[in-house]
Short mmCIF file of C-alpha atoms in Angstrom, two decimals:
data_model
loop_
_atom_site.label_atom_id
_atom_site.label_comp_id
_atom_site.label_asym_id
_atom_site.label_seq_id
_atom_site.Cartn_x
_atom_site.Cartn_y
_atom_site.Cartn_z
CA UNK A 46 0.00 0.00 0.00
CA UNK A 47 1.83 3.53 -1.06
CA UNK A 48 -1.25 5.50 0.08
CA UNK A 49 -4.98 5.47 0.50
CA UNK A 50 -6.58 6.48 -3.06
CA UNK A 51 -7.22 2.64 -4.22
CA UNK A 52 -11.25 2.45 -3.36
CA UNK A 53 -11.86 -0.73 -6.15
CA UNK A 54 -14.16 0.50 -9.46
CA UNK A 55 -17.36 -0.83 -7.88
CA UNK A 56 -17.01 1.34 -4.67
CA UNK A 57 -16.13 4.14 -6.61
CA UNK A 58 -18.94 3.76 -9.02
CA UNK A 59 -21.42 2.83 -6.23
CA UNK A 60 -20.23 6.22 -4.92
CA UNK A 61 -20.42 8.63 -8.15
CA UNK A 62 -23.80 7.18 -8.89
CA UNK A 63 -25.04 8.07 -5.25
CA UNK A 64 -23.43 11.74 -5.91
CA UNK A 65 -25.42 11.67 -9.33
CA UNK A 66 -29.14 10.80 -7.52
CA UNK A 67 -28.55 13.42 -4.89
CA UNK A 68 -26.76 16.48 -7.03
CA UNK A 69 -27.93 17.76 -9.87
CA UNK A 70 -26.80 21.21 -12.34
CA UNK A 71 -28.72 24.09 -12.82
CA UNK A 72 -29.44 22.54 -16.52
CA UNK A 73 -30.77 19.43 -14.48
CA UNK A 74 -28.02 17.20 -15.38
CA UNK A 75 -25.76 15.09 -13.29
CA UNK A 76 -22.43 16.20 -11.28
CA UNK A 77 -20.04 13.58 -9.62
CA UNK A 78 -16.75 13.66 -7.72
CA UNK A 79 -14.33 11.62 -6.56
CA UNK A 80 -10.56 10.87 -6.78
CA UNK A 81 -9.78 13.97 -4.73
CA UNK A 82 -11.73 16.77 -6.64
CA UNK A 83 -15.22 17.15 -4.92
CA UNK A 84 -18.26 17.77 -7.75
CA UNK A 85 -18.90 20.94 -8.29
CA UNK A 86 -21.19 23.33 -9.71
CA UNK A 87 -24.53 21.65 -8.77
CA UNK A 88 -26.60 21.61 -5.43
CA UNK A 89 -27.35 18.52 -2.81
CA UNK A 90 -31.09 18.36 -2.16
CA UNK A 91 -30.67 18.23 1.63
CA UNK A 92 -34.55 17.62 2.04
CA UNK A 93 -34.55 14.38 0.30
CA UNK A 94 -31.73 12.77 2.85
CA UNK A 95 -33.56 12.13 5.78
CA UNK A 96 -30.61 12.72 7.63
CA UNK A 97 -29.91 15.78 5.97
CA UNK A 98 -26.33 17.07 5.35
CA UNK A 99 -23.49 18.57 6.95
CA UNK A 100 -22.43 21.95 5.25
CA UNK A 101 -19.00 23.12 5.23
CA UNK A 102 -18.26 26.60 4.43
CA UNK A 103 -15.04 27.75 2.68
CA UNK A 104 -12.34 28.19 4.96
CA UNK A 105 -13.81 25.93 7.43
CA UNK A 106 -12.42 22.10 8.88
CA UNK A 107 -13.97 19.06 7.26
CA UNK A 108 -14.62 18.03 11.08
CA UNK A 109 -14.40 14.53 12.76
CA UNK A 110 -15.00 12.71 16.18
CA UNK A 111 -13.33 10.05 17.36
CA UNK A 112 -15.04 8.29 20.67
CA UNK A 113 -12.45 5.82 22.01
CA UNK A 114 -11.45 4.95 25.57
CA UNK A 115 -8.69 7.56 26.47
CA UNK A 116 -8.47 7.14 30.21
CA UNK A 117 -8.59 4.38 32.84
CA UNK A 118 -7.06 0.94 32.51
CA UNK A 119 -8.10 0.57 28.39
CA UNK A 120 -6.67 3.84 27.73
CA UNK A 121 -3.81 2.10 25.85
CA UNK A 122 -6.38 1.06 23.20
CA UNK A 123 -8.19 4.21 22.57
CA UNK A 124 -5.30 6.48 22.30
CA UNK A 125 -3.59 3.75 19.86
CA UNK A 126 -6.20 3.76 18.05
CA UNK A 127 -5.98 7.60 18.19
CA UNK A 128 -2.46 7.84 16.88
CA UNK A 129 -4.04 5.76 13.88
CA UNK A 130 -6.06 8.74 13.14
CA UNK A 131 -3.90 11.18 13.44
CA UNK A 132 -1.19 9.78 11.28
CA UNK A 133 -4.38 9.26 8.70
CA UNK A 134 -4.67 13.59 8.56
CA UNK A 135 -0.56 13.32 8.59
CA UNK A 136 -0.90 11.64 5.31
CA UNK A 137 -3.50 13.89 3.40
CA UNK A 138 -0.33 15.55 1.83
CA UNK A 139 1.24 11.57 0.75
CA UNK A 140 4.04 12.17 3.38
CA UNK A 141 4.26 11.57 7.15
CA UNK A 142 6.47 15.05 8.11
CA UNK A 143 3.84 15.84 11.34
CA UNK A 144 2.18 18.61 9.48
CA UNK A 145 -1.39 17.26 8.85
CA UNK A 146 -2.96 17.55 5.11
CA UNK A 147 -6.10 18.79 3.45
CA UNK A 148 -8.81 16.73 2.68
CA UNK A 149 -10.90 18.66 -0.78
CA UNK A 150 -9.22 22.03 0.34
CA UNK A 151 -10.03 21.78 3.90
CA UNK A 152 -8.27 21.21 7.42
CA UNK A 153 -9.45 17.99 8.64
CA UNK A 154 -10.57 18.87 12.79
CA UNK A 155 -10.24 15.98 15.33
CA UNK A 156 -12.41 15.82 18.26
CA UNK A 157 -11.51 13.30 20.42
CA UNK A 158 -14.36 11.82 23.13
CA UNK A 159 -13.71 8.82 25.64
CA UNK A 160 -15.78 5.84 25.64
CA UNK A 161 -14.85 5.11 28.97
CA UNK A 162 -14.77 1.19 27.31
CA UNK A 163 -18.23 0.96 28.86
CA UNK A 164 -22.18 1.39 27.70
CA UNK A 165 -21.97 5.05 29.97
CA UNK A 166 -19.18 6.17 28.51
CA UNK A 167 -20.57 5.53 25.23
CA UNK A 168 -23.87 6.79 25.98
CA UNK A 169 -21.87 10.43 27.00
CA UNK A 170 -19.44 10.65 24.36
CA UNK A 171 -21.99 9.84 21.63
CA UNK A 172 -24.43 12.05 22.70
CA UNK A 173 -21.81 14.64 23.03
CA UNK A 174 -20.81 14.05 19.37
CA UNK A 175 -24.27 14.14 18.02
CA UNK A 176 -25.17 17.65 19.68
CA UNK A 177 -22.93 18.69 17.05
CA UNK A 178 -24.34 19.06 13.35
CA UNK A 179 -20.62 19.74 11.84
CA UNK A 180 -19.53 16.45 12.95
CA UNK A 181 -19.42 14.42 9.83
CA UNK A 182 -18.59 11.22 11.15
CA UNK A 183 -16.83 9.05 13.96
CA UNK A 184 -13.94 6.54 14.58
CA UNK A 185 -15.01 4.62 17.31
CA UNK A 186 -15.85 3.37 19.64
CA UNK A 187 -12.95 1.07 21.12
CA UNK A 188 -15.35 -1.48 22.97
CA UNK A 189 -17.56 -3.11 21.88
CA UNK A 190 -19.41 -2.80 25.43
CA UNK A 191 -19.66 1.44 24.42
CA UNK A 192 -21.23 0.83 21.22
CA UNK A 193 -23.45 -1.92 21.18
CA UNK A 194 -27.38 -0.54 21.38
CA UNK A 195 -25.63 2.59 22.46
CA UNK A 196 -23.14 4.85 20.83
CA UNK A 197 -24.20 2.88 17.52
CA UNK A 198 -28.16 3.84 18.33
CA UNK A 199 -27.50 7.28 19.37
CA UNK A 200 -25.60 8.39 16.34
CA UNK A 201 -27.05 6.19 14.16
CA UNK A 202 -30.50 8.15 14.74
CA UNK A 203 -28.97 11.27 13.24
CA UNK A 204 -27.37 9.55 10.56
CA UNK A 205 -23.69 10.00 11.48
CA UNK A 206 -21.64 7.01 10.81
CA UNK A 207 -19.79 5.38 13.35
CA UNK A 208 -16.75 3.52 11.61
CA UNK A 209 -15.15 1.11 14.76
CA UNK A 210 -11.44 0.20 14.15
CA UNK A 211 -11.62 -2.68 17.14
CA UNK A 212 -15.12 -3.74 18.08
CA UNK A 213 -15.03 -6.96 17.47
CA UNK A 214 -18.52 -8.34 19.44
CA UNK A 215 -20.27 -10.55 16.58
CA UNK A 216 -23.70 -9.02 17.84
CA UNK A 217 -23.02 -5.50 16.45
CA UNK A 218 -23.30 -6.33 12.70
CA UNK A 219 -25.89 -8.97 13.23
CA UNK A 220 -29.30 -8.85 11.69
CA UNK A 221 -31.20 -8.34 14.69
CA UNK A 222 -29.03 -5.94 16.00
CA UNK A 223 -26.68 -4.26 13.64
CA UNK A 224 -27.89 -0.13 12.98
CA UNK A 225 -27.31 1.37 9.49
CA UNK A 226 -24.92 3.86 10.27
CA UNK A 227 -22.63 1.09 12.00
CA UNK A 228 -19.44 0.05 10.56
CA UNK A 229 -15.42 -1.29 11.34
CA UNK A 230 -12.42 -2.42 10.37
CA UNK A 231 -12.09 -4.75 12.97
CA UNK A 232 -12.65 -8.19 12.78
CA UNK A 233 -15.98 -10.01 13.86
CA UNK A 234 -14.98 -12.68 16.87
CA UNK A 235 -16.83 -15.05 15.63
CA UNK A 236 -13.73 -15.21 13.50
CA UNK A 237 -11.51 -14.96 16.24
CA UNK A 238 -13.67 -17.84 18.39
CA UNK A 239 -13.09 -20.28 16.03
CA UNK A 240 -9.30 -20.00 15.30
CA UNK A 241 -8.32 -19.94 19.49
CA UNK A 242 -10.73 -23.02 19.64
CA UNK A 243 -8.65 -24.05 16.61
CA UNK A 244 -5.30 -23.28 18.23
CA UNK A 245 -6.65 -25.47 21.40
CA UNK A 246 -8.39 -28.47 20.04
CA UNK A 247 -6.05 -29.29 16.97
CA UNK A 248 -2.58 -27.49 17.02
CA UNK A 249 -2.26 -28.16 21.44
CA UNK A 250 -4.36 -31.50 20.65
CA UNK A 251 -6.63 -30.09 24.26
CA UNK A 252 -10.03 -31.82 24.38
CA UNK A 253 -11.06 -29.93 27.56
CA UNK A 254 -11.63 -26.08 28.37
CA UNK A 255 -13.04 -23.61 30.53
CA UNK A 256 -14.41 -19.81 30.09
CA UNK A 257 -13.89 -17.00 32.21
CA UNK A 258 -15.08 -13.91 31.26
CA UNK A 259 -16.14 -10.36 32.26
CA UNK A 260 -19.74 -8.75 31.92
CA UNK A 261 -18.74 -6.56 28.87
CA UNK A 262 -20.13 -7.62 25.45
CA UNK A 263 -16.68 -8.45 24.00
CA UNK A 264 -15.51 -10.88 26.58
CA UNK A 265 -19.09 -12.32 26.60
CA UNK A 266 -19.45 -13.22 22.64
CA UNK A 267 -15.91 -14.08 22.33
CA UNK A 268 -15.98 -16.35 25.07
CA UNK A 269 -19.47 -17.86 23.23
CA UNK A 270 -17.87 -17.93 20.26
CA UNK A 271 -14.89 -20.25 21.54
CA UNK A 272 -16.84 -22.81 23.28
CA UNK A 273 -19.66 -23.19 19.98
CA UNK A 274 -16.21 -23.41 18.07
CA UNK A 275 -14.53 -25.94 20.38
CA UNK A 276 -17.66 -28.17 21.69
CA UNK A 277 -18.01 -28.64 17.51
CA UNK A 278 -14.72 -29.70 17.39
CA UNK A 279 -15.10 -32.48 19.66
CA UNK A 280 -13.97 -30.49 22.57
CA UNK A 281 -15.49 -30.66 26.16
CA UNK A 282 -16.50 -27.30 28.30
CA UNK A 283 -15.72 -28.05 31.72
CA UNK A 284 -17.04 -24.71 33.34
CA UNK A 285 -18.10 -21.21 32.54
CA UNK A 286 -17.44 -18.55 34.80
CA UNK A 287 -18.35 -14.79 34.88
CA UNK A 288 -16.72 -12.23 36.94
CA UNK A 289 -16.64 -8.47 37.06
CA UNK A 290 -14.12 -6.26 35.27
CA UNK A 291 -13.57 -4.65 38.54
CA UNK A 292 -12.75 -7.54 40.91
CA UNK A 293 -9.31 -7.91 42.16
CA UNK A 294 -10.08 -11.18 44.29
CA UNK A 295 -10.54 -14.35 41.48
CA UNK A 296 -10.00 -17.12 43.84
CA UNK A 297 -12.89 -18.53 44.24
CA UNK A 298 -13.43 -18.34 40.63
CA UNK A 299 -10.70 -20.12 40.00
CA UNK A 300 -11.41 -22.71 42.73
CA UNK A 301 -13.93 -23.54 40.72
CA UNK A 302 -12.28 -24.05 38.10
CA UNK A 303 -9.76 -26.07 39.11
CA UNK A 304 -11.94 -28.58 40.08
CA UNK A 305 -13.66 -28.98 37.16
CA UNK A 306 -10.05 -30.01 36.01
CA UNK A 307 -9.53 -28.14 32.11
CA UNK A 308 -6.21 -28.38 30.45
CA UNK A 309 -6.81 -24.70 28.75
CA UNK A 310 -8.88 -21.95 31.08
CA UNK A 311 -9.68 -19.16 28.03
CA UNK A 312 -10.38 -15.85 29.31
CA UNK A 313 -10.81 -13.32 26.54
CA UNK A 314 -11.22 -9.96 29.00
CA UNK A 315 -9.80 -6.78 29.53
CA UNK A 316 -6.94 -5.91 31.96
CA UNK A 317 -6.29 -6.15 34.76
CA UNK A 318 -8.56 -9.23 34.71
CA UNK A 319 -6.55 -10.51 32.47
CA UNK A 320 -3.17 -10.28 34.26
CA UNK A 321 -4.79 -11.00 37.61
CA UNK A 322 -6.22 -14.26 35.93
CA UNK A 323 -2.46 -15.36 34.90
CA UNK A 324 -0.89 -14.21 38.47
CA UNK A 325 -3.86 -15.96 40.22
CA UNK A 326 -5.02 -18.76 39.01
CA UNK A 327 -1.48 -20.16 38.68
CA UNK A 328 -1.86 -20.26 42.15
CA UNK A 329 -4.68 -22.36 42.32
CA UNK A 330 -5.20 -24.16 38.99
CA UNK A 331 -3.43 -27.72 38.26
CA UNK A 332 0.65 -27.35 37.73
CA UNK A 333 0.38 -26.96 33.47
CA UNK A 334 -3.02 -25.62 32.84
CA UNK A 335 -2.25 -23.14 30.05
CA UNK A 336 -4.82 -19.80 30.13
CA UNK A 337 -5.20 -18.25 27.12
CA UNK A 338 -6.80 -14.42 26.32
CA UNK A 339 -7.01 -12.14 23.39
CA UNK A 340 -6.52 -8.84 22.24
CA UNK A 341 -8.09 -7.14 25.52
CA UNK A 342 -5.35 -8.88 26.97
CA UNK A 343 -2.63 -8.37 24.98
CA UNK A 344 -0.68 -4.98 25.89
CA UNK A 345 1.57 -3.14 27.99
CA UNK A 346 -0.26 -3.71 30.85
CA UNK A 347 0.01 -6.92 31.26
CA UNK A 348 3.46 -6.99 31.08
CA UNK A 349 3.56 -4.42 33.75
CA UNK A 350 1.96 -6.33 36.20
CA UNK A 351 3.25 -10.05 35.61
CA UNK A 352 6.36 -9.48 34.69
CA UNK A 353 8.07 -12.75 33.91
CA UNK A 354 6.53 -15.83 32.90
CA UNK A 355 5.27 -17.93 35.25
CA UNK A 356 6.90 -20.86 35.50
CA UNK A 357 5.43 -24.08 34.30
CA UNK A 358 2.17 -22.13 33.44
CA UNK A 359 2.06 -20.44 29.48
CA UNK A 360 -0.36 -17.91 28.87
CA UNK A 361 -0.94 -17.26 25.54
CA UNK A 362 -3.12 -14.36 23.84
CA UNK A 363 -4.70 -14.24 20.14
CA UNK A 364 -4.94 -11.19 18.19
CA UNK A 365 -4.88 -9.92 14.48
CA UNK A 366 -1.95 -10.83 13.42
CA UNK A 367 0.35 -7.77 12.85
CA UNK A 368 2.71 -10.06 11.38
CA UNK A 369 0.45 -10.59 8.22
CA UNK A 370 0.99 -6.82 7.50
CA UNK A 371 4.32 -5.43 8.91
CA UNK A 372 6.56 -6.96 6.39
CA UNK A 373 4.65 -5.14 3.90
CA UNK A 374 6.96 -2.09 2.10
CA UNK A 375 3.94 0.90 3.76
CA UNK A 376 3.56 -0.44 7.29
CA UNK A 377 7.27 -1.26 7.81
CA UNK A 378 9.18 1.29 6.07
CA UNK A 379 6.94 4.46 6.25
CA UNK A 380 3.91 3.98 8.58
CA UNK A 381 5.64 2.68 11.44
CA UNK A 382 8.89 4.43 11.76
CA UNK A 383 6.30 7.91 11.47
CA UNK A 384 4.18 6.21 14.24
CA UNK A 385 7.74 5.11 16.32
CA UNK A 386 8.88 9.09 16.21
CA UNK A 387 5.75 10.65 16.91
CA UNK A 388 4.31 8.63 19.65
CA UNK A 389 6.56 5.57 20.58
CA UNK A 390 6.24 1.76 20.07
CA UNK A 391 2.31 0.97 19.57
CA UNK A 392 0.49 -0.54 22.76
CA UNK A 393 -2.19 -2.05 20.78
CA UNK A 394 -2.62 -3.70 17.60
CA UNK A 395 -5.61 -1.92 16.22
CA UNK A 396 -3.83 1.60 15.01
CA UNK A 397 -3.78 0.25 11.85
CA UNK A 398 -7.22 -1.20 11.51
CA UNK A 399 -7.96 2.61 12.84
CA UNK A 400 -5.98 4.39 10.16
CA UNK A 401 -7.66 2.19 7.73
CA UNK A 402 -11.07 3.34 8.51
CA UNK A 403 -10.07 7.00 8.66
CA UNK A 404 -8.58 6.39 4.85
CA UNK A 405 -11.89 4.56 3.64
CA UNK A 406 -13.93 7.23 4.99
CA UNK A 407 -11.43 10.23 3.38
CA UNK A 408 -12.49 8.47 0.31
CA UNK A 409 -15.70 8.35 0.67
CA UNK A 410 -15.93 11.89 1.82
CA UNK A 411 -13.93 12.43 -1.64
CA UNK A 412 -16.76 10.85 -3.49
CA UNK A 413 -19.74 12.29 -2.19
CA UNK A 414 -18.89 15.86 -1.10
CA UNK A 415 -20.39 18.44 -3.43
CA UNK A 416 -18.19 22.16 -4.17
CA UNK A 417 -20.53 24.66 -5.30
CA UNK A 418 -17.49 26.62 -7.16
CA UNK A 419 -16.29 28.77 -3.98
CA UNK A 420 -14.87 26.20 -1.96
CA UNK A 421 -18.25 25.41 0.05
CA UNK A 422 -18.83 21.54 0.69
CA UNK A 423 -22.14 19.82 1.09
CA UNK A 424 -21.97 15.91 1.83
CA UNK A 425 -25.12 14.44 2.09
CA UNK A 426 -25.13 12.00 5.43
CA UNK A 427 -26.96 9.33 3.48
CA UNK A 428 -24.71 9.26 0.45
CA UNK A 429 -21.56 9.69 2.67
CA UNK A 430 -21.98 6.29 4.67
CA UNK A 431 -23.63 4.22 1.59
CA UNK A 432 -20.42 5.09 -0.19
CA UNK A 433 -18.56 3.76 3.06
CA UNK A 434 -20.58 0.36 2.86
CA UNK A 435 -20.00 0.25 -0.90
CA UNK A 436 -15.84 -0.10 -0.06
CA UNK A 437 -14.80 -3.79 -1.81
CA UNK A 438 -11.29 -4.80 -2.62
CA UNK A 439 -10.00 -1.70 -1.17
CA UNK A 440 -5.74 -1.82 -0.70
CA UNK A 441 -5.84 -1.25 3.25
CA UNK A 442 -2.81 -1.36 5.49
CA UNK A 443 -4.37 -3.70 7.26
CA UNK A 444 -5.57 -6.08 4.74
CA UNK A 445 -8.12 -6.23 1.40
CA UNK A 446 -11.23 -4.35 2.94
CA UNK A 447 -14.69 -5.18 1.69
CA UNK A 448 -17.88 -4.07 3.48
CA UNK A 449 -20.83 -6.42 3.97
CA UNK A 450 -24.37 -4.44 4.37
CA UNK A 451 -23.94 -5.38 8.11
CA UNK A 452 -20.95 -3.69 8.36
CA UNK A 453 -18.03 -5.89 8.49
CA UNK A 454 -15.00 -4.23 6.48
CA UNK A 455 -12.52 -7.19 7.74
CA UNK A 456 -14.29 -10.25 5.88
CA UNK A 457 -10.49 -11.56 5.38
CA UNK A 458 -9.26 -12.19 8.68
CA UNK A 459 -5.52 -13.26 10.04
CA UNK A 460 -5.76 -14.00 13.73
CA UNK A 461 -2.42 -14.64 15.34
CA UNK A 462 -1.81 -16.69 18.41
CA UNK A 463 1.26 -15.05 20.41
CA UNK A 464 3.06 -16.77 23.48
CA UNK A 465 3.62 -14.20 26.52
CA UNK A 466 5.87 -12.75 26.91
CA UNK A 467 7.23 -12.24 23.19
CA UNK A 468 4.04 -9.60 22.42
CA UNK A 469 3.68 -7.16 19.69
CA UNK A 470 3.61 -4.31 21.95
CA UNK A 471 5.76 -1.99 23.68
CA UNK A 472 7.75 -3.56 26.42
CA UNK A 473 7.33 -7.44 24.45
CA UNK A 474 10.69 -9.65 24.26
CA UNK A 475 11.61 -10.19 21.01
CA UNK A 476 11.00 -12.50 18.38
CA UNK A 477 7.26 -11.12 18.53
CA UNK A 478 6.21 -13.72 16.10
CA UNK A 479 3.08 -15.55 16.71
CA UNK A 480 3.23 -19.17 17.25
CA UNK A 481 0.15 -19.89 15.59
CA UNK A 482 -1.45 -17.85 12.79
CA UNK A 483 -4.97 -18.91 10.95
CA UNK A 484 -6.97 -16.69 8.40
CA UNK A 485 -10.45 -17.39 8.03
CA UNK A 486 -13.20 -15.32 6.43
CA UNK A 487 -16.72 -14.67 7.52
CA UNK A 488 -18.14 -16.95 5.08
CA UNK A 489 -16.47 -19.51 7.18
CA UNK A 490 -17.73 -19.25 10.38
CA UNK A 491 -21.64 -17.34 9.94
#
């Protein structure tokens, strides 16, 4: 990938033809954009998009949102995930030199909102977005737990998209639940479910598992996910267990799962769960019993508070597999050393998946926006995220991204399985390689 312009023909022509039923000349013919030059010349009928459009005057910042969890313990997600952003603007101009570009003429504005990775923080942040009418659209939310009949719901009802570069909960882009203006980069953990249950049953050869997980939708369907994966591979759930992202004591979790006597304990949750699970239940669970998490798990974190590997007890942790992408010429030789000097190593592995989504919607926001000669911008909020949902075989960093009508832009998933402590985040002992590495699309597991 050398930069962002490589939407495939059909998006692009789904796009111009969605610019060609909203604008129209003053002759009544048809106007288009796309490629960088906004159409120009005609007028958006506003009235006819329920949602109406966001006008930008000359002079004025093509504005964003981003709602992501800034603060607190998943803070290292959220403001990774910002840095993926940001480096997105960086790149208007086709060079990362920390002096952000211009998106059709305009500054792109960033306003960043914390989703508090919980349904609160998502219920604040989104309705503090949507009390804005410039906004034109959001990156976010982080979790899944902040979006899910929340943040999706609240924007969604005024029509501003909410693009997700790491909600990963399968129930967001379901039919019963999924809302229109919904949409990420991330993968769906149904994916994710069925290659740990994969890594378990036939690369460990494990025919016997337990679930621990915490009350937020991500750790709930991805735990789900793994035993409907597992139990139809011929695999045995010994015990399910729920806790509370805020308890410090799991020992009498644990108790009980030690005597239901698994070989793997999988707990896919959110620090410090997650390192309290490894520190703990070591303590109590049989001498081997590997406990596996995944990409709540996997950061700094964690590594802050266990330290060194406990002896004769691996913990492993799944995640999209960075390695699929990092050798590529973009990611290694330009995107990350630009990342590296502006804001460290990464802590997460979803920056990418987030400066994907800001790059699909730049072009989509390329396609749709309407000039009306002086530099004023119309983008109808309809047009702008069916030209988002229209994306298929675009070049992303991250991957080929094609969106379904539910949502899912990641339909081509690598999910990597990564021994602790060698982790593909800052303060991870080298070789970060993953010791187990699966792709599987979503055709494959819905």
């Amino acid at each position: 990938m050398k930069n962002r312009k490589y939407f495939a023909m059909l998006a692009l022509l789904a796009a111009l033809m969605l610019v060609a039923a909203a604008c129209g000349d003053d002759d009544g013919g048809e106007t288009g954009g796309g490629g960088g030059t906004p159409a120009t010349g005609g007028a958006v009928d506003c009235t006819a998009d329920e949602f109406g459009c966001v006008e930008i005057a000359a002079g004025d910042p093509i504005q964003l949102a981003s709602l992501l969890s800034i603060t607190g313990d998943t803070a290292f997600l959220g403001t990774d995930s910002n840095h993926g952003v940001e480096l997105a603007i960086d790149y208007l101009d086709d060079a990362f030199d920390g002096t952000p570009g211009q998106l059709l003429g305009h500054d792109v504005e960033l306003t960043q909102e914390d989703d508090g990775c919980s349904a609160e923080g998502g219920q604040a942040g989104a309705t503090a977005i949507a009390a804005n009418p410039d906004v034109v659209a959001v990156i976010g939310t982080s979790c899944s737990s902040s979006a899910l009949g929340v943040a999706d719901t609240i924007l969604g009802d005024k029509g501003i998209l909410l693009f997700s570069p790491s909600n990963t909960n399968p129930g967001l882009t379901s039919e019963e639940a999924h809302q229109a203006f919904y949409a990420r980069t991330a993968h769906n953990d149904k994916i994710q479910g069925a290659i740990v249950a994969d890594f378990v049953f036939t690369e460990l050869g494990l025919k016997t598992a337990a679930t621990i997980n915490d009350e937020s939708p991500y750790a709930d369907g991805l735990a789900a996910a793994f035993r409907d994966n597992f139990e139809a591979l011929g695999g045995t759930i010994t015990d399910v267990e729920q806790v509370s992202s805020s308890d410090t004591d799991l020992g009498p979790v644990f108790t009980n799962i030690a005597a239901s006597e698994p070989e793997v304990v999988y707990g896919p949750n959110f620090n410090p769960v997650c390192a309290l699970s490894y520190t703990q239940g070591s303590d109590i669970l049989a001498k081997g019993t590997i406990q596996i998490g995944s990409d709540g798990c996997l950061e700094t974190s964690f590594l802050d508070t266990v330290g060194a590997p406990v002896k004769d007890f691996a913990y492993y942790a799944s995640s999209p597999d960075v390695s699929a992408y990092q050798s590529g010429d973009f990611y290694k030789n330009e995107y990350l050393p630009a990342y590296t000097d502006q804001f460290g190593k990464p802590t997460s592995v979803f920056n990418a998946h987030a400066y994907d989504a800001t790059n699909v919607l730049f072009d989509a926001i390329e396609a749709v926006a309407v000039d009306d000669g002086s530099g004023n911008l119309t983008i109808s909020r309809t047009a702008l995220k069916d030209a988002v949902f229209a994306t298929s075989g675009y070049a992303g960093m991250t991957g080929t991204i094609t969106c379904t009508p539910l949502g899912d832009c990641a339909t081509d998933v690598t999910i990597g399985v990564f021994e602790y402590d060698h982790w593909p985040v800052e303060g991870g002992v080298d070789p970060t390689d993953p010791v187990f590495s699966e792709t599987k699309t979503l055709a494959d597991v819905i």
